[in-house]
Coordinates of N, CA and C in Angstrom, one line a residue:
X859 N 49.2 115.9 179.3 CA 49.6 115.6 179.2 C 51.1 115.9 179.2
X860 N 52.0 114.5 179.3 CA 53.0 115.5 179.7 C 54.6 114.5 178.1
X861 N 55.2 115.5 178.3 CA 55.9 115.1 176.7 C 57.4 115.6 177.2
X862 N 57.6 114.0 177.0 CA 59.8 114.0 177.4 C 60.9 114.6 176.2
X863 N 62.1 114.9 176.4 CA 62.7 114.9 175.1 C 63.4 113.3 175.8
X864 N 64.4 112.3 175.4 CA 64.6 111.9 175.0 C 65.9 111.7 176.4
X865 N 67.2 112.4 175.1 CA 69.0 112.1 175.8 C 68.5 113.7 177.1
X866 N 69.6 113.0 177.3 CA 69.6 113.9 178.6 C 68.9 114.8 179.3
X867 N 67.7 113.9 179.3 CA 66.1 114.2 180.2 C 66.2 112.8 180.4
X868 N 65.0 111.8 179.9 CA 65.0 110.6 179.9 C 66.4 110.0 180.9
X869 N 67.4 110.2 180.1 CA 69.0 109.7 180.1 C 69.8 110.6 180.0
X870 N 70.5 110.2 180.8 CA 71.6 110.9 181.7 C 72.7 111.5 180.5
X871 N 72.4 110.8 179.5 CA 73.2 111.0 178.3 C 73.3 110.5 177.2
X872 N 73.9 110.9 175.9 CA 73.0 111.3 174.8 C 73.3 109.5 174.4
X873 N 72.4 109.3 173.9 CA 72.4 107.7 173.3 C 73.0 107.4 171.4
X874 N 72.6 108.6 171.2 CA 73.6 108.7 169.3 C 74.3 108.2 169.6
X875 N 76.0 108.9 171.0 CA 76.7 108.7 171.4 C 76.7 106.4 171.6
X876 N 76.4 106.3 172.5 CA 76.7 105.0 173.0 C 75.6 103.9 172.1
X877 N 74.7 104.4 170.8 CA 74.5 103.4 170.0 C 75.7 103.5 168.3
X878 N 76.3 104.5 168.9 CA 77.3 104.5 167.0 C 78.4 102.9 168.8
X879 N 79.1 103.5 169.4 CA 80.0 102.5 170.2 C 78.8 101.1 170.1
X880 N 77.9 101.0 170.9 CA 77.6 99.3 170.8 C 77.5 98.6 169.5
X881 N 77.4 99.5 168.3 CA 77.2 99.0 166.7 C 78.5 98.4 166.1
X882 N 79.6 99.4 166.4 CA 80.9 99.5 165.1 C 82.2 99.8 166.7
X883 N 81.5 99.6 168.5 CA 83.3 99.4 168.6 C 83.5 100.7 168.7
X884 N 84.9 100.8 170.0 CA 85.4 102.5 170.1 C 86.5 102.5 169.0
X885 N 86.9 102.3 168.5 CA 87.7 102.6 167.6 C 86.8 103.3 166.2
X886 N 86.5 102.3 165.7 CA 85.3 103.2 164.7 C 84.7 104.2 165.2
X887 N 84.7 104.5 166.2 CA 84.0 105.0 167.0 C 84.8 106.5 167.2
X888 N 85.0 106.4 167.1 CA 86.5 107.5 167.4 C 87.1 107.4 166.0
X889 N 87.2 107.6 164.5 CA 87.7 107.4 164.1 C 86.6 108.3 162.8
X890 N 85.1 107.8 163.5 CA 84.5 108.5 162.5 C 84.4 110.0 163.0
X891 N 84.3 110.2 164.6 CA 83.7 111.5 164.8 C 85.1 112.5 164.6
X892 N 86.3 111.7 164.2 CA 87.8 112.6 164.0 C 87.2 112.9 163.2
X893 N 86.6 112.8 161.8 CA 86.4 112.9 160.5 C 85.7 113.8 160.7
X894 N 84.8 113.7 160.9 CA 83.3 115.3 161.6 C 83.5 115.6 162.0
X895 N 85.0 116.0 163.3 CA 84.6 116.9 164.1 C 84.9 118.2 163.9
X896 N 85.4 119.0 162.5 CA 85.2 120.5 161.6 C 83.7 120.3 161.8
X897 N 82.5 119.6 161.3 CA 82.0 119.9 160.9 C 80.9 119.9 162.1
X898 N 80.9 119.3 163.1 CA 80.2 119.7 164.3 C 81.0 120.1 165.0
X899 N 81.7 120.9 165.0 CA 82.5 122.0 165.8 C 81.5 123.0 165.2
X900 N 80.9 123.5 163.4 CA 80.5 124.3 163.3 C 79.1 124.2 163.5
X901 N 78.0 123.2 163.6 CA 77.4 122.9 164.2 C 76.7 123.2 164.8
X902 N 77.9 123.5 166.3 CA 77.8 123.4 167.7 C 78.2 125.0 167.5
X903 N 79.0 125.8 166.8 CA 78.7 127.4 166.7 C 77.4 127.9 166.2
X904 N 76.7 126.7 165.1 CA 75.5 127.2 165.2 C 75.9 127.6 163.7
X905 N 76.6 127.0 162.6 CA 76.9 127.8 161.4 C 77.5 127.4 160.6
X906 N 76.3 125.3 161.2 CA 75.8 124.3 160.2 C 74.3 123.8 160.7
X907 N 73.5 123.6 159.8 CA 72.4 123.4 160.2 C 72.9 122.1 161.5
X908 N 72.4 121.3 162.4 CA 72.2 120.6 163.2 C 71.6 119.1 162.4
X909 N 70.4 119.4 162.2 CA 70.4 117.3 161.1 C 70.8 117.4 160.6
X910 N 71.7 118.7 159.5 CA 72.2 118.7 158.4 C 73.4 117.4 159.1
X911 N 74.4 117.5 160.0 CA 75.5 117.6 160.4 C 75.1 116.1 160.5
X912 N 74.2 115.9 161.7 CA 73.9 114.7 162.1 C 73.3 113.6 161.2
X913 N 72.5 113.7 160.3 CA 72.4 113.0 158.8 C 73.7 112.5 158.5
X914 N 75.1 113.2 158.2 CA 76.5 112.7 157.8 C 77.1 112.0 158.2
X915 N 76.3 112.1 160.1 CA 77.5 111.2 160.7 C 76.9 109.7 161.0
X916 N 75.2 110.0 160.7 CA 74.9 109.1 160.6 C 74.5 108.3 159.6
X917 N 75.1 109.3 158.3 CA 75.3 107.9 157.1 C 76.4 107.3 157.0
X918 N 77.1 108.2 157.3 CA 78.8 107.2 157.3 C 78.5 105.9 158.4
X919 N 78.0 105.5 159.5 CA 78.1 104.4 160.4 C 77.2 103.5 159.6
X920 N 75.7 103.9 159.0 CA 74.9 102.9 158.7 C 74.1 103.3 157.1
X921 N 74.5 103.7 156.7 CA 74.4 103.6 154.8 C 74.8 102.3 154.6
X922 N 73.5 101.4 154.3 CA 73.9 99.9 153.2 C 73.9 98.9 154.7
X923 N 73.2 99.7 155.9 CA 73.5 98.4 156.5 C 72.0 98.0 156.1
X924 N 71.7 96.6 156.4 CA 70.1 96.3 156.8 C 69.2 96.9 157.2
X925 N 67.9 97.2 156.9 CA 67.0 97.5 158.6 C 66.6 96.5 159.2
X926 N 66.9 95.0 159.6 CA 66.6 94.4 160.0 C 68.0 94.0 161.1
X927 N 69.1 94.3 160.5 CA 70.0 94.7 161.1 C 70.1 95.8 162.5
X928 N 69.6 97.0 161.5 CA 69.6 98.3 162.3 C 68.3 97.7 163.4
X929 N 67.2 97.2 163.6 CA 66.8 97.3 164.1 C 66.9 96.6 164.9
X930 N 67.4 95.0 164.7 CA 67.5 94.5 165.9 C 68.6 95.2 166.9
X931 N 70.0 96.1 166.5 CA 70.6 96.3 166.6 C 69.7 97.6 168.9
X932 N 68.6 98.0 167.9 CA 68.0 99.2 168.1 C 67.5 98.4 169.7
X933 N 66.5 96.9 169.5 CA 65.8 96.5 169.8 C 67.5 96.1 171.1
X934 N 68.5 95.5 170.9 CA 69.7 95.2 172.2 C 70.2 96.0 172.1
X935 N 70.0 97.3 172.2 CA 71.1 98.5 172.7 C 69.5 98.8 173.9
X936 N 68.7 98.4 174.1 CA 67.5 98.7 174.8 C 67.9 98.7 176.2
X937 N 68.5 97.1 176.1 CA 69.4 96.9 177.6 C 70.2 98.4 178.4
X938 N 71.1 98.4 177.3 CA 72.0 99.3 177.4 C 71.6 100.7 177.8
X939 N 70.2 101.5 177.5 CA 70.0 102.6 177.7 C 69.2 102.3 178.9
X940 N 69.0 101.0 179.2 CA 67.9 101.1 180.1 C 68.9 101.7 181.4
X941 N 70.5 101.3 180.8 CA 71.1 101.4 182.3 C 71.8 102.8 182.4
X942 N 70.7 103.9 181.1 CA 71.1 105.5 181.9 C 69.4 106.3 181.5
X943 N 69.1 105.8 182.0 CA 67.9 106.4 182.3 C 68.4 107.7 184.0
X944 N 67.1 108.4 183.5 CA 68.0 109.5 184.8 C 66.5 108.6 186.6
X945 N 66.7 108.5 187.2 CA 66.1 108.4 188.7 C 65.5 109.4 188.5
X946 N 65.6 110.4 188.8 CA 64.3 111.7 189.0 C 63.8 111.8 188.4
X947 N 64.4 111.6 185.9 CA 62.9 111.6 185.5 C 61.9 110.9 185.7
X948 N 62.3 109.6 185.8 CA 61.9 108.2 185.8 C 60.8 108.4 187.3
X949 N 61.0 109.1 187.7 CA 59.8 109.3 189.7 C 58.6 110.2 188.2
X950 N 59.3 111.7 187.5 CA 58.3 112.6 187.2 C 57.6 111.9 186.2
X951 N 57.8 111.2 185.0 CA 57.7 109.8 184.8 C 56.2 108.9 185.1
X952 N 56.6 108.2 186.3 CA 55.9 107.7 187.1 C 54.6 108.8 187.4
X953 N 54.7 109.4 188.0 CA 53.6 110.2 188.6 C 53.1 110.6 187.5
X954 N 53.3 111.3 186.1 CA 52.3 111.1 185.6 C 51.4 110.9 184.9
X955 N 51.8 109.0 184.6 CA 51.8 107.7 184.5 C 50.3 107.8 185.6
X956 N 50.0 107.5 186.8 CA 49.7 107.4 188.1 C 49.0 108.6 187.9
X957 N 48.8 109.8 187.3 CA 47.4 110.7 187.1 C 47.3 110.5 186.1
X958 N 47.2 109.0 185.2 CA 46.4 109.1 184.2 C 46.7 110.5 183.2
X959 N 47.4 110.5 183.2 CA 48.1 111.6 181.9 C 48.7 110.9 180.1
X960 N 48.9 111.1 179.2 CA 49.1 110.8 178.2 C 50.4 111.1 178.5
X961 N 51.7 110.5 178.2 CA 52.9 110.7 178.3 C 53.7 109.7 177.0
X962 N 54.7 111.1 176.3 CA 54.8 111.3 174.7 C 56.6 111.1 175.3
X963 N 57.3 110.6 174.3 CA 58.5 111.2 174.4 C 58.5 111.6 172.6
X964 N 59.6 112.6 172.7 CA 59.3 113.3 171.9 C 60.8 113.4 171.4
X965 N 61.6 112.9 170.5 CA 63.2 113.5 170.6 C 63.9 113.2 168.8
X966 N 65.3 114.1 169.2 CA 65.5 113.9 167.6 C 66.5 112.9 167.6
X967 N 66.8 111.4 168.4 CA 67.2 110.3 168.5 C 66.3 109.8 167.5
X968 N 67.2 108.7 167.3 CA 65.9 107.8 165.9 C 65.5 106.7 166.7
X969 N 64.4 106.9 166.1 CA 62.9 105.7 166.7 C 63.4 105.1 167.0
X970 N 64.2 103.3 165.9 CA 64.1 102.3 166.3 C 65.4 102.3 167.5
X971 N 66.0 103.1 168.1 CA 66.5 102.4 169.7 C 65.7 103.8 170.7
X972 N 65.0 104.2 169.9 CA 64.3 105.2 171.0 C 62.8 104.2 171.7
X973 N 61.9 103.7 170.6 CA 61.0 102.9 170.8 C 61.3 101.5 171.8
X974 N 62.5 100.8 171.6 CA 61.8 99.4 172.3 C 63.1 99.9 174.0
X975 N 62.8 101.3 174.9 CA 62.9 101.4 176.1 C 61.9 102.3 176.2
X976 N 61.6 102.7 175.3 CA 60.4 103.5 175.5 C 58.8 102.4 176.0
X977 N 58.8 101.3 175.3 CA 57.8 100.4 175.4 C 58.3 99.5 176.5
X978 N 59.3 100.1 177.2 CA 59.6 98.9 178.4 C 58.7 99.9 179.6
X979 N 59.5 101.2 178.9 CA 58.1 102.3 180.4 C 57.5 102.7 180.1
X980 N 55.9 102.5 179.4 CA 54.9 102.0 178.6 C 54.7 103.1 178.5
X981 N 55.3 104.2 177.7 CA 55.4 104.6 176.6 C 54.7 104.2 175.5
X982 N 54.2 104.7 174.9 CA 53.4 104.7 173.7 C 53.3 104.9 172.4
X983 N 54.1 106.2 173.2 CA 53.8 107.2 171.8 C 55.4 108.0 171.5
X984 N 55.9 107.8 170.5 CA 57.6 107.7 170.6 C 57.5 109.0 169.8
X985 N 57.4 109.8 169.0 CA 57.8 111.1 168.1 C 59.8 110.6 168.2
X986 N 59.8 110.5 167.0 CA 61.5 110.3 167.0 C 61.8 111.0 165.6
X987 N 63.6 111.1 164.7 CA 63.5 110.9 164.1 C 62.8 109.3 163.1
X988 N 63.2 109.4 162.0 CA 62.4 108.7 161.5 C 63.6 108.4 159.8
X989 N 64.3 107.1 159.8 CA 65.2 106.9 158.4 C 64.5 107.2 157.0
X990 N 65.2 106.7 156.0 CA 65.2 106.2 155.3 C 65.4 104.7 154.9
X991 N 64.6 104.1 154.1 CA 64.7 102.4 153.8 C 64.3 102.3 152.2
X992 N 65.6 101.9 151.6 CA 65.7 101.6 150.3 C 64.5 100.4 149.9
X993 N 64.1 100.6 148.8 CA 63.4 99.2 148.4 C 63.5 97.5 148.9
X994 N 65.0 97.8 148.8 CA 65.2 96.4 148.7 C 66.4 96.5 150.7
X995 N 65.7 96.8 151.6 CA 65.9 97.2 152.8 C 66.9 97.3 153.8
X996 N 67.9 98.2 152.6 CA 68.6 99.5 153.1 C 68.9 100.1 153.3
X997 N 69.5 100.6 154.4 CA 68.7 102.1 154.7 C 70.2 103.0 153.9
X998 N 69.1 104.3 153.1 CA 70.7 105.2 152.7 C 70.6 105.6 152.9
X999 N 71.1 105.7 154.8 CA 71.5 106.6 154.6 C 71.1 108.6 155.2
X1000 N 70.2 108.9 154.8 CA 68.9 109.7 155.4 C 67.9 109.8 156.1
X1001 N 68.0 110.7 156.1 CA 66.4 110.9 156.7 C 65.1 111.3 156.9
X1002 N 64.3 110.4 156.6 CA 62.5 110.3 155.9 C 61.8 111.2 156.5
X1003 N 62.0 111.8 158.0 CA 62.1 113.3 158.4 C 63.0 114.2 158.6
X1004 N 61.8 115.7 159.1 CA 62.9 116.2 159.6 C 63.9 116.4 160.7
X1005 N 65.2 116.6 160.9 CA 65.4 116.0 162.0 C 64.3 116.5 163.8
X1006 N 64.1 115.9 164.2 CA 62.6 116.2 165.4 C 64.0 117.2 166.4
X1007 N 64.1 118.3 166.0 CA 64.0 118.7 166.6 C 64.3 120.1 167.1
X1008 N 64.2 121.3 168.1 CA 63.5 122.6 167.7 C 62.2 122.8 167.8
X1009 N 61.4 123.3 166.7 CA 60.4 124.0 166.0 C 59.8 122.9 166.0
X1010 N 60.7 121.8 165.0 CA 60.2 120.3 164.9 C 59.3 119.3 166.2
X1011 N 59.6 119.5 166.7 CA 59.4 118.5 168.4 C 57.7 119.4 168.4
X1012 N 57.6 120.5 168.1 CA 56.4 121.2 168.1 C 55.5 120.7 167.2
X1013 N 55.8 121.0 166.4 CA 55.3 120.3 164.2 C 54.9 118.7 164.7
X1014 N 55.6 117.7 165.2 CA 55.7 116.8 165.1 C 54.7 115.4 167.1
X1015 N 54.9 117.4 167.1 CA 52.9 117.0 168.8 C 51.9 116.8 168.0
X1016 N 52.2 118.2 166.8 CA 50.7 118.6 166.5 C 50.1 117.5 165.4
X1017 N 51.1 117.0 165.1 CA 50.6 116.0 163.7 C 49.9 114.1 164.3
X1018 N 50.2 114.6 166.4 CA 50.2 113.3 166.7 C 48.4 114.0 167.8
X1019 N 48.4 115.0 168.1 CA 47.7 115.3 169.1 C 47.4 117.0 168.4
X1020 N 46.8 117.5 168.3 CA 46.0 118.5 167.0 C 45.4 119.5 168.3
X1021 N 44.4 119.0 168.9 CA 43.5 119.8 169.5 C 44.4 120.2 171.1
X1022 N 45.2 121.7 170.6 CA 45.5 121.9 171.8 C 45.1 122.5 172.8
X1023 N 44.1 123.3 172.6 CA 42.7 123.5 173.7 C 41.6 122.4 174.3
X1024 N 43.1 121.6 174.1 CA 41.2 120.5 174.8 C 42.6 120.0 175.8
X1025 N 43.5 120.0 175.8 CA 45.0 119.8 177.0 C 45.9 120.9 177.4
X1026 N 46.1 120.2 179.3 CA 47.6 121.2 179.2 C 48.5 120.6 179.3
X1027 N 49.5 120.8 179.0 CA 51.0 119.9 178.7 C 52.1 120.3 179.2
X1028 N 52.5 119.2 179.3 CA 53.7 120.2 180.2 C 55.3 119.5 179.7
X1029 N 56.0 119.4 179.7 CA 57.4 119.9 178.7 C 58.4 119.5 179.8
X1030 N 58.9 118.9 179.3 CA 60.3 118.5 180.1 C 61.2 117.9 178.5
X1031 N 62.9 119.2 178.9 CA 63.2 119.1 178.5 C 65.3 119.6 178.8
X1032 N 66.1 119.3 177.9 CA 67.6 119.9 178.8 C 68.5 121.0 177.6
X1033 N 67.6 120.8 176.5 CA 68.9 121.5 175.5 C 67.9 122.7 174.9
X1034 N 68.6 123.2 174.1 CA 67.9 124.5 173.3 C 67.0 123.9 172.3
X1035 N 67.4 122.2 171.9 CA 66.6 122.0 171.2 C 64.7 122.1 171.7
X1036 N 64.9 122.1 172.9 CA 63.9 121.8 174.0 C 62.7 122.7 173.1
X1037 N 63.7 124.7 173.3 CA 63.3 125.4 173.8 C 61.7 125.5 173.1
X1038 N 61.5 125.9 171.8 CA 60.4 126.1 170.9 C 58.8 125.3 171.7
X1039 N 59.3 124.0 172.5 CA 57.9 123.1 172.8 C 58.1 123.7 174.7
X1040 N 59.9 124.2 174.9 CA 59.1 124.8 175.7 C 58.1 125.6 176.4
X1041 N 58.2 126.5 174.9 CA 56.9 128.0 174.5 C 55.6 127.4 174.6
X1042 N 55.4 126.8 174.0 CA 54.3 125.6 173.8 C 54.0 124.8 174.7
X1043 N 54.5 124.7 176.0 CA 53.5 124.3 177.2 C 53.3 125.4 177.3
X1044 N 52.6 124.6 179.2 CA 51.9 125.6 180.0 C 52.9 125.2 181.2
X1045 N 53.3 124.2 180.7 CA 54.5 124.0 181.9 C 55.9 123.5 181.5
X1046 N 56.9 124.1 181.8 CA 58.6 123.4 181.0 C 59.7 122.7 182.4
X1047 N 60.1 122.4 182.2 CA 60.8 121.4 183.4 C 62.2 121.4 182.9
X1048 N 63.2 121.3 183.2 CA 64.5 121.2 182.6 C 64.6 120.2 184.4
X1049 N 65.6 118.4 183.7 CA 65.7 117.2 185.1 C 66.7 118.1 185.8
X1050 N 67.6 119.2 186.1 CA 67.6 119.4 187.3 C 66.2 119.6 188.7
X1051 N 65.1 120.3 187.6 CA 64.7 120.8 189.1 C 62.4 120.5 188.5
X1052 N 62.4 119.1 188.1 CA 61.2 118.8 188.3 C 60.4 119.8 189.3
X1053 N 61.0 119.4 190.6 CA 59.6 119.7 191.0 C 59.0 121.5 191.1
X1054 N 59.9 121.9 189.9 CA 59.8 124.0 189.8 C 58.8 123.9 188.7
X1055 N 58.1 123.9 187.8 CA 58.3 123.5 186.9 C 58.3 125.2 186.3
X1056 N 58.2 125.7 185.4 CA 58.3 127.1 184.5 C 56.5 127.5 184.6
X1057 N 56.3 128.3 184.6 CA 55.3 128.6 183.7 C 55.3 129.4 183.3
X1058 N 54.6 128.4 181.5 CA 54.7 129.6 181.0 C 53.7 130.3 180.0
X1059 N 52.2 130.1 180.8 CA 51.5 130.3 179.5 C 50.6 132.1 180.2

């Protein structure tokens, strides 16, 4: 089995930022991030939880949006995200698929814009952060699941593939949010060196 992070691993940049610019335009994007700059700095310094900071930014931009609109944005954004894919990691993903390995994406990004890209790549298992939708079909601005980051990546993977002793796990990621997944894997690799995985068992 191969588990890939999305942002900075399968893609060459953070898709959250690109998605916000796509849906709200450059000016609104900049105003929003200026508003939350102090909070994002605290997050970078590990003085504020990653998931809570991300949820506040997400709420600012998308609370009150209809789910239909948000999901359509996600599908439309797939054309942009496809131009951000790493050619190096695409070769690695295709190798796993050619070998008949189970391939999944485990990411802190939001499912509605990750899944359309993954479906184009032939990856059907997407473990991503899920959003809460009110009974009347509006985004509440909150996450339905914990931010799929750090230890949550392992939790989500085991929910779908619980029999860990039955498979060898390759993990690919690029940040400290992938450390727990790396520790859990048999072989782990960053995008800069996919041909030389670090054996962690």
